[in-house]
């Protein structure tokens, strides 16, 4: 384990995706109690950890339920409720149903999205999230906080960048179907979780990991905000750690 100078964020490097999942599951379960709120990212990076948590619960190797409520990190705007691509559907399918978690998230069909974002931000903060699970974009984004997002940003409506829409197009029938806007927890919102666990796999994220851990704390790399959190972990495989110097 290494801790960059001047920061308390801890970087744990593991040999493969299975070990990353195992370590991340330990860090997440460590701080959960049966009435906890847990913050859940979608995307491929946390899937192994989610599966490992479900496996341990099924084996009776950990308390069941592990938490009571799951809070989405972000949600698309404009998809019909129940659409399989809403992040609420993805999180239910991939982890929450198996753990019996009540999923809370922004209403992607709200008539007034700005007001809905504010409402959701207040709900997340009031819930006092025990641990927020995160993935990182190749450009250093967290949630849909793209480069340039203020480190003090609150939960809000954002326009998705074309590169993020392209990255996410693989889940949709056509690239044009990817929503143009979303509601994301702001960086200041997610920083209020008592623990942060950022999970990163693969070489294509290596530069983002380096910038997040060792670059300046700056909106150019939103994930660099982790350096200011008192209990943040970055769990990566060797490939994702390759650019750390
Ligand atoms: C997920 C999210 C995104 C992803 C990030 C990494 O809710 O908001 O920030 O965590 O894009 O995605 P994957 O894990 O698919 O590489």
Short mmCIF file of C-alpha atoms and ligand atoms in Angstrom, two decimals:
data_model
loop_
_atom_site.label_atom_id
_atom_site.label_comp_id
_atom_site.label_asym_id
_atom_site.label_seq_id
_atom_site.Cartn_x
_atom_site.Cartn_y
_atom_site.Cartn_z
CA UNK A 1 0.00 0.00 0.00
CA UNK A 2 1.29 3.47 -0.83
CA UNK A 3 0.15 6.92 0.24
CA UNK A 4 1.16 9.84 -1.96
CA UNK A 5 3.00 12.60 -0.05
CA UNK A 6 0.67 15.27 1.31
CA UNK A 7 -2.40 13.10 0.84
CA UNK A 8 -4.12 10.44 2.87
CA UNK A 9 -5.52 8.48 -0.07
CA UNK A 10 -4.32 4.87 -0.01
CA UNK A 11 -3.43 3.02 -3.22
CA UNK A 12 -3.74 -0.76 -3.11
CA UNK A 13 -2.35 -2.62 -6.14
CA UNK A 14 -3.50 -6.18 -6.78
CA UNK A 15 -2.42 -8.80 -9.32
CA UNK A 16 -5.71 -9.29 -11.11
CA UNK A 17 -9.37 -8.33 -11.28
CA UNK A 18 -10.36 -11.08 -8.85
CA UNK A 19 -8.03 -9.78 -6.16
CA UNK A 20 -9.15 -6.21 -6.80
CA UNK A 21 -12.77 -7.32 -6.27
CA UNK A 22 -11.84 -9.15 -3.10
CA UNK A 23 -9.96 -6.20 -1.58
CA UNK A 24 -12.67 -3.71 -2.57
CA UNK A 25 -15.37 -5.97 -1.08
CA UNK A 26 -13.39 -6.06 2.20
CA UNK A 27 -13.10 -2.26 2.28
CA UNK A 28 -16.80 -1.79 1.53
CA UNK A 29 -18.12 -4.42 3.94
CA UNK A 30 -15.80 -3.22 6.70
CA UNK A 31 -17.82 -0.06 7.25
CA UNK A 32 -21.35 -1.28 6.48
CA UNK A 33 -23.90 -2.04 9.13
CA UNK A 34 -27.39 -3.39 8.57
CA UNK A 35 -28.99 0.05 8.57
CA UNK A 36 -26.26 1.78 6.51
CA UNK A 37 -26.57 3.72 3.30
CA UNK A 38 -24.12 2.72 0.57
CA UNK A 39 -23.32 4.81 -2.53
CA UNK A 40 -23.20 2.75 -5.71
CA UNK A 41 -21.52 3.53 -9.03
CA UNK A 42 -22.58 1.78 -12.22
CA UNK A 43 -20.10 0.73 -14.89
CA UNK A 44 -17.86 -2.27 -15.33
CA UNK A 45 -15.20 -1.49 -12.69
CA UNK A 46 -17.19 -2.25 -9.50
CA UNK A 47 -18.98 -5.33 -10.90
CA UNK A 48 -16.51 -7.85 -9.48
CA UNK A 49 -16.72 -6.27 -6.02
CA UNK A 50 -20.52 -6.29 -6.16
CA UNK A 51 -20.49 -9.97 -7.18
CA UNK A 52 -18.06 -10.78 -4.38
CA UNK A 53 -20.26 -9.06 -1.80
CA UNK A 54 -23.32 -10.97 -3.06
CA UNK A 55 -21.32 -14.22 -2.97
CA UNK A 56 -20.27 -13.66 0.64
CA UNK A 57 -23.80 -12.80 1.70
CA UNK A 58 -25.14 -15.96 0.02
CA UNK A 59 -22.47 -18.05 1.73
CA UNK A 60 -23.48 -16.51 5.05
CA UNK A 61 -19.92 -15.21 5.34
CA UNK A 62 -21.12 -11.73 6.19
CA UNK A 63 -24.09 -10.06 7.82
CA UNK A 64 -27.30 -10.10 5.82
CA UNK A 65 -28.55 -7.51 5.07
CA UNK A 66 -25.24 -5.70 4.64
CA UNK A 67 -26.97 -2.32 4.32
CA UNK A 68 -30.47 -0.96 3.98
CA UNK A 69 -30.35 1.65 1.23
CA UNK A 70 -28.30 2.03 -1.94
CA UNK A 71 -27.83 5.54 -3.35
CA UNK A 72 -27.06 6.03 -7.04
CA UNK A 73 -24.03 8.08 -7.96
CA UNK A 74 -25.78 9.36 -11.07
CA UNK A 75 -28.73 8.80 -13.40
CA UNK A 76 -29.54 9.60 -17.01
CA UNK A 77 -32.22 12.14 -17.78
CA UNK A 78 -35.00 11.28 -20.18
CA UNK A 79 -35.06 7.48 -20.24
CA UNK A 80 -38.44 5.93 -19.47
CA UNK A 81 -38.73 4.61 -15.91
CA UNK A 82 -37.84 0.91 -15.92
CA UNK A 83 -35.75 1.20 -19.11
CA UNK A 84 -32.96 -1.38 -18.67
CA UNK A 85 -30.35 1.37 -19.24
CA UNK A 86 -31.46 3.58 -16.37
CA UNK A 87 -28.81 3.39 -13.69
CA UNK A 88 -31.52 2.46 -11.19
CA UNK A 89 -32.32 -0.65 -13.30
CA UNK A 90 -28.64 -1.51 -13.75
CA UNK A 91 -27.89 -1.26 -10.03
CA UNK A 92 -30.98 -3.30 -9.09
CA UNK A 93 -30.02 -6.00 -11.58
CA UNK A 94 -26.33 -6.11 -10.73
CA UNK A 95 -26.32 -5.82 -6.98
CA UNK A 96 -29.20 -4.24 -5.10
CA UNK A 97 -31.87 -6.90 -5.65
CA UNK A 98 -29.53 -9.66 -4.54
CA UNK A 99 -28.69 -7.73 -1.37
CA UNK A 100 -32.25 -6.57 -0.69
CA UNK A 101 -31.20 -2.92 -0.92
CA UNK A 102 -33.78 -0.20 -1.34
CA UNK A 103 -32.45 1.82 -4.32
CA UNK A 104 -32.69 5.60 -4.16
CA UNK A 105 -31.73 7.85 -7.04
CA UNK A 106 -32.67 10.95 -8.94
CA UNK A 107 -35.89 10.72 -10.95
CA UNK A 108 -34.65 10.82 -14.54
CA UNK A 109 -38.09 11.84 -15.73
CA UNK A 110 -38.67 14.70 -13.32
CA UNK A 111 -40.53 17.65 -14.84
CA UNK A 112 -38.01 19.99 -13.23
CA UNK A 113 -34.60 18.23 -13.35
CA UNK A 114 -32.75 21.09 -11.61
CA UNK A 115 -35.09 20.92 -8.66
CA UNK A 116 -34.87 17.11 -8.65
CA UNK A 117 -31.06 17.32 -8.55
CA UNK A 118 -31.21 19.60 -5.53
CA UNK A 119 -33.73 17.34 -3.82
CA UNK A 120 -31.58 14.27 -4.44
CA UNK A 121 -28.42 16.01 -3.25
CA UNK A 122 -30.13 16.85 0.04
CA UNK A 123 -31.37 13.25 0.37
CA UNK A 124 -27.87 11.82 -0.15
CA UNK A 125 -26.29 14.14 2.39
CA UNK A 126 -29.03 13.49 4.94
CA UNK A 127 -28.52 9.73 4.49
CA UNK A 128 -24.92 9.98 5.69
CA UNK A 129 -23.48 7.47 3.23
CA UNK A 130 -21.09 5.04 4.92
CA UNK A 131 -19.12 4.17 1.80
CA UNK A 132 -19.29 5.45 -1.77
CA UNK A 133 -18.13 3.04 -4.46
CA UNK A 134 -16.58 4.79 -7.46
CA UNK A 135 -15.15 4.16 -10.92
CA UNK A 136 -13.03 6.64 -12.87
CA UNK A 137 -13.24 7.79 -16.48
CA UNK A 138 -10.18 7.84 -18.74
CA UNK A 139 -10.40 11.64 -18.43
CA UNK A 140 -10.48 11.46 -14.62
CA UNK A 141 -14.23 11.92 -14.25
CA UNK A 142 -16.10 10.71 -11.17
CA UNK A 143 -19.79 10.11 -11.65
CA UNK A 144 -20.62 12.51 -14.46
CA UNK A 145 -18.34 15.19 -13.02
CA UNK A 146 -16.29 15.77 -16.13
CA UNK A 147 -12.97 17.70 -16.20
CA UNK A 148 -13.65 21.32 -15.33
CA UNK A 149 -16.22 20.43 -12.66
CA UNK A 150 -15.72 22.47 -9.54
CA UNK A 151 -14.31 20.50 -6.64
CA UNK A 152 -17.09 22.13 -4.61
CA UNK A 153 -19.80 21.04 -7.04
CA UNK A 154 -23.16 19.98 -5.69
CA UNK A 155 -25.57 17.43 -7.11
CA UNK A 156 -26.77 18.90 -10.40
CA UNK A 157 -27.85 18.48 -13.99
CA UNK A 158 -24.96 18.02 -16.40
CA UNK A 159 -24.61 17.77 -20.16
CA UNK A 160 -22.65 14.64 -21.10
CA UNK A 161 -19.48 15.12 -23.12
CA UNK A 162 -19.35 13.46 -26.50
CA UNK A 163 -16.51 11.19 -25.36
CA UNK A 164 -18.57 9.94 -22.40
CA UNK A 165 -21.60 9.42 -24.68
CA UNK A 166 -19.38 7.45 -27.07
CA UNK A 167 -17.99 5.34 -24.19
CA UNK A 168 -21.53 4.54 -23.03
CA UNK A 169 -22.98 3.90 -26.49
CA UNK A 170 -22.15 0.19 -26.27
CA UNK A 171 -25.14 -0.32 -23.98
CA UNK A 172 -27.66 1.28 -26.39
CA UNK A 173 -29.12 0.13 -29.72
CA UNK A 174 -27.74 3.22 -31.41
CA UNK A 175 -25.27 5.95 -30.30
CA UNK A 176 -28.02 8.52 -30.85
CA UNK A 177 -30.06 6.86 -28.11
CA UNK A 178 -27.52 7.76 -25.40
CA UNK A 179 -29.07 10.55 -23.33
CA UNK A 180 -27.47 13.97 -23.58
CA UNK A 181 -27.98 14.93 -19.92
CA UNK A 182 -27.81 13.33 -16.51
CA UNK A 183 -28.05 14.16 -12.83
CA UNK A 184 -24.84 13.46 -10.97
CA UNK A 185 -23.85 13.68 -7.35
CA UNK A 186 -21.48 16.61 -7.20
CA UNK A 187 -17.88 16.19 -6.09
CA UNK A 188 -18.70 17.94 -2.80
CA UNK A 189 -21.69 15.62 -2.35
CA UNK A 190 -19.81 12.36 -2.85
CA UNK A 191 -16.95 13.64 -0.68
CA UNK A 192 -19.35 13.59 2.26
CA UNK A 193 -19.45 9.79 2.26
CA UNK A 194 -17.46 8.57 5.24
CA UNK A 195 -15.31 6.27 3.05
CA UNK A 196 -14.55 6.32 -0.67
CA UNK A 197 -13.49 3.19 -2.59
CA UNK A 198 -12.40 3.87 -6.17
CA UNK A 199 -11.98 0.68 -8.21
CA UNK A 200 -9.89 0.79 -11.40
CA UNK A 201 -8.97 -1.92 -13.88
CA UNK A 202 -6.85 -1.87 -17.00
CA UNK A 203 -4.09 0.10 -18.63
CA UNK A 204 -6.39 2.53 -20.42
CA UNK A 205 -7.10 4.14 -17.03
CA UNK A 206 -3.43 4.28 -15.98
CA UNK A 207 -2.85 7.98 -16.72
CA UNK A 208 -6.07 8.91 -14.93
CA UNK A 209 -4.97 6.94 -11.86
CA UNK A 210 -1.63 8.72 -11.83
CA UNK A 211 -3.27 12.15 -12.15
CA UNK A 212 -5.84 11.33 -9.46
CA UNK A 213 -3.23 10.16 -6.96
CA UNK A 214 -0.19 12.28 -7.74
CA UNK A 215 -1.33 15.22 -9.83
CA UNK A 216 -2.46 18.56 -8.45
CA UNK A 217 -5.86 18.63 -6.77
CA UNK A 218 -7.55 20.38 -9.63
CA UNK A 219 -10.80 20.33 -11.64
CA UNK A 220 -8.74 19.18 -14.65
CA UNK A 221 -8.80 15.77 -12.97
CA UNK A 222 -12.00 15.57 -10.89
CA UNK A 223 -10.83 12.35 -9.18
CA UNK A 224 -7.89 14.25 -7.66
CA UNK A 225 -10.42 15.49 -5.08
CA UNK A 226 -9.93 12.11 -3.36
CA UNK A 227 -6.61 13.43 -2.07
CA UNK A 228 -8.64 15.66 0.27
CA UNK A 229 -10.74 12.83 1.74
CA UNK A 230 -9.71 11.43 5.12
CA UNK A 231 -10.63 7.80 4.29
CA UNK A 232 -10.20 7.22 0.56
CA UNK A 233 -8.90 4.05 -1.10
CA UNK A 234 -7.94 3.46 -4.71
CA UNK A 235 -7.86 -0.26 -5.54
CA UNK A 236 -6.27 -1.10 -8.90
CA UNK A 237 -4.78 -3.96 -10.84
CA UNK A 238 -1.12 -3.72 -11.94
CA UNK A 239 -2.08 -2.42 -15.39
CA UNK A 240 -4.06 0.51 -13.97
CA UNK A 241 -1.12 1.31 -11.68
CA UNK A 242 1.40 1.24 -14.56
CA UNK A 243 1.73 5.03 -14.94
CA UNK A 244 2.13 5.75 -11.23
CA UNK A 245 5.58 7.23 -10.88
C1 LIG B 1 -20.79 5.31 -12.97
C2 LIG B 1 -20.18 6.55 -13.42
C3 LIG B 1 -18.89 6.64 -14.16
C4 LIG B 1 -18.05 5.38 -14.19
C5 LIG B 1 -16.77 5.56 -15.00
C6 LIG B 1 -16.02 4.27 -15.16
O1 LIG B 1 -21.97 5.55 -12.22
O2 LIG B 1 -20.73 7.56 -13.16
O3 LIG B 1 -18.14 7.70 -13.64
O4 LIG B 1 -17.73 4.99 -12.88
O5 LIG B 1 -17.08 6.08 -16.26
O6 LIG B 1 -16.80 3.39 -15.90
P1 LIG B 1 -16.33 1.87 -16.12
O7 LIG B 1 -16.25 1.27 -14.78
O8 LIG B 1 -17.43 1.23 -16.94
O9 LIG B 1 -15.02 1.95 -16.82
#
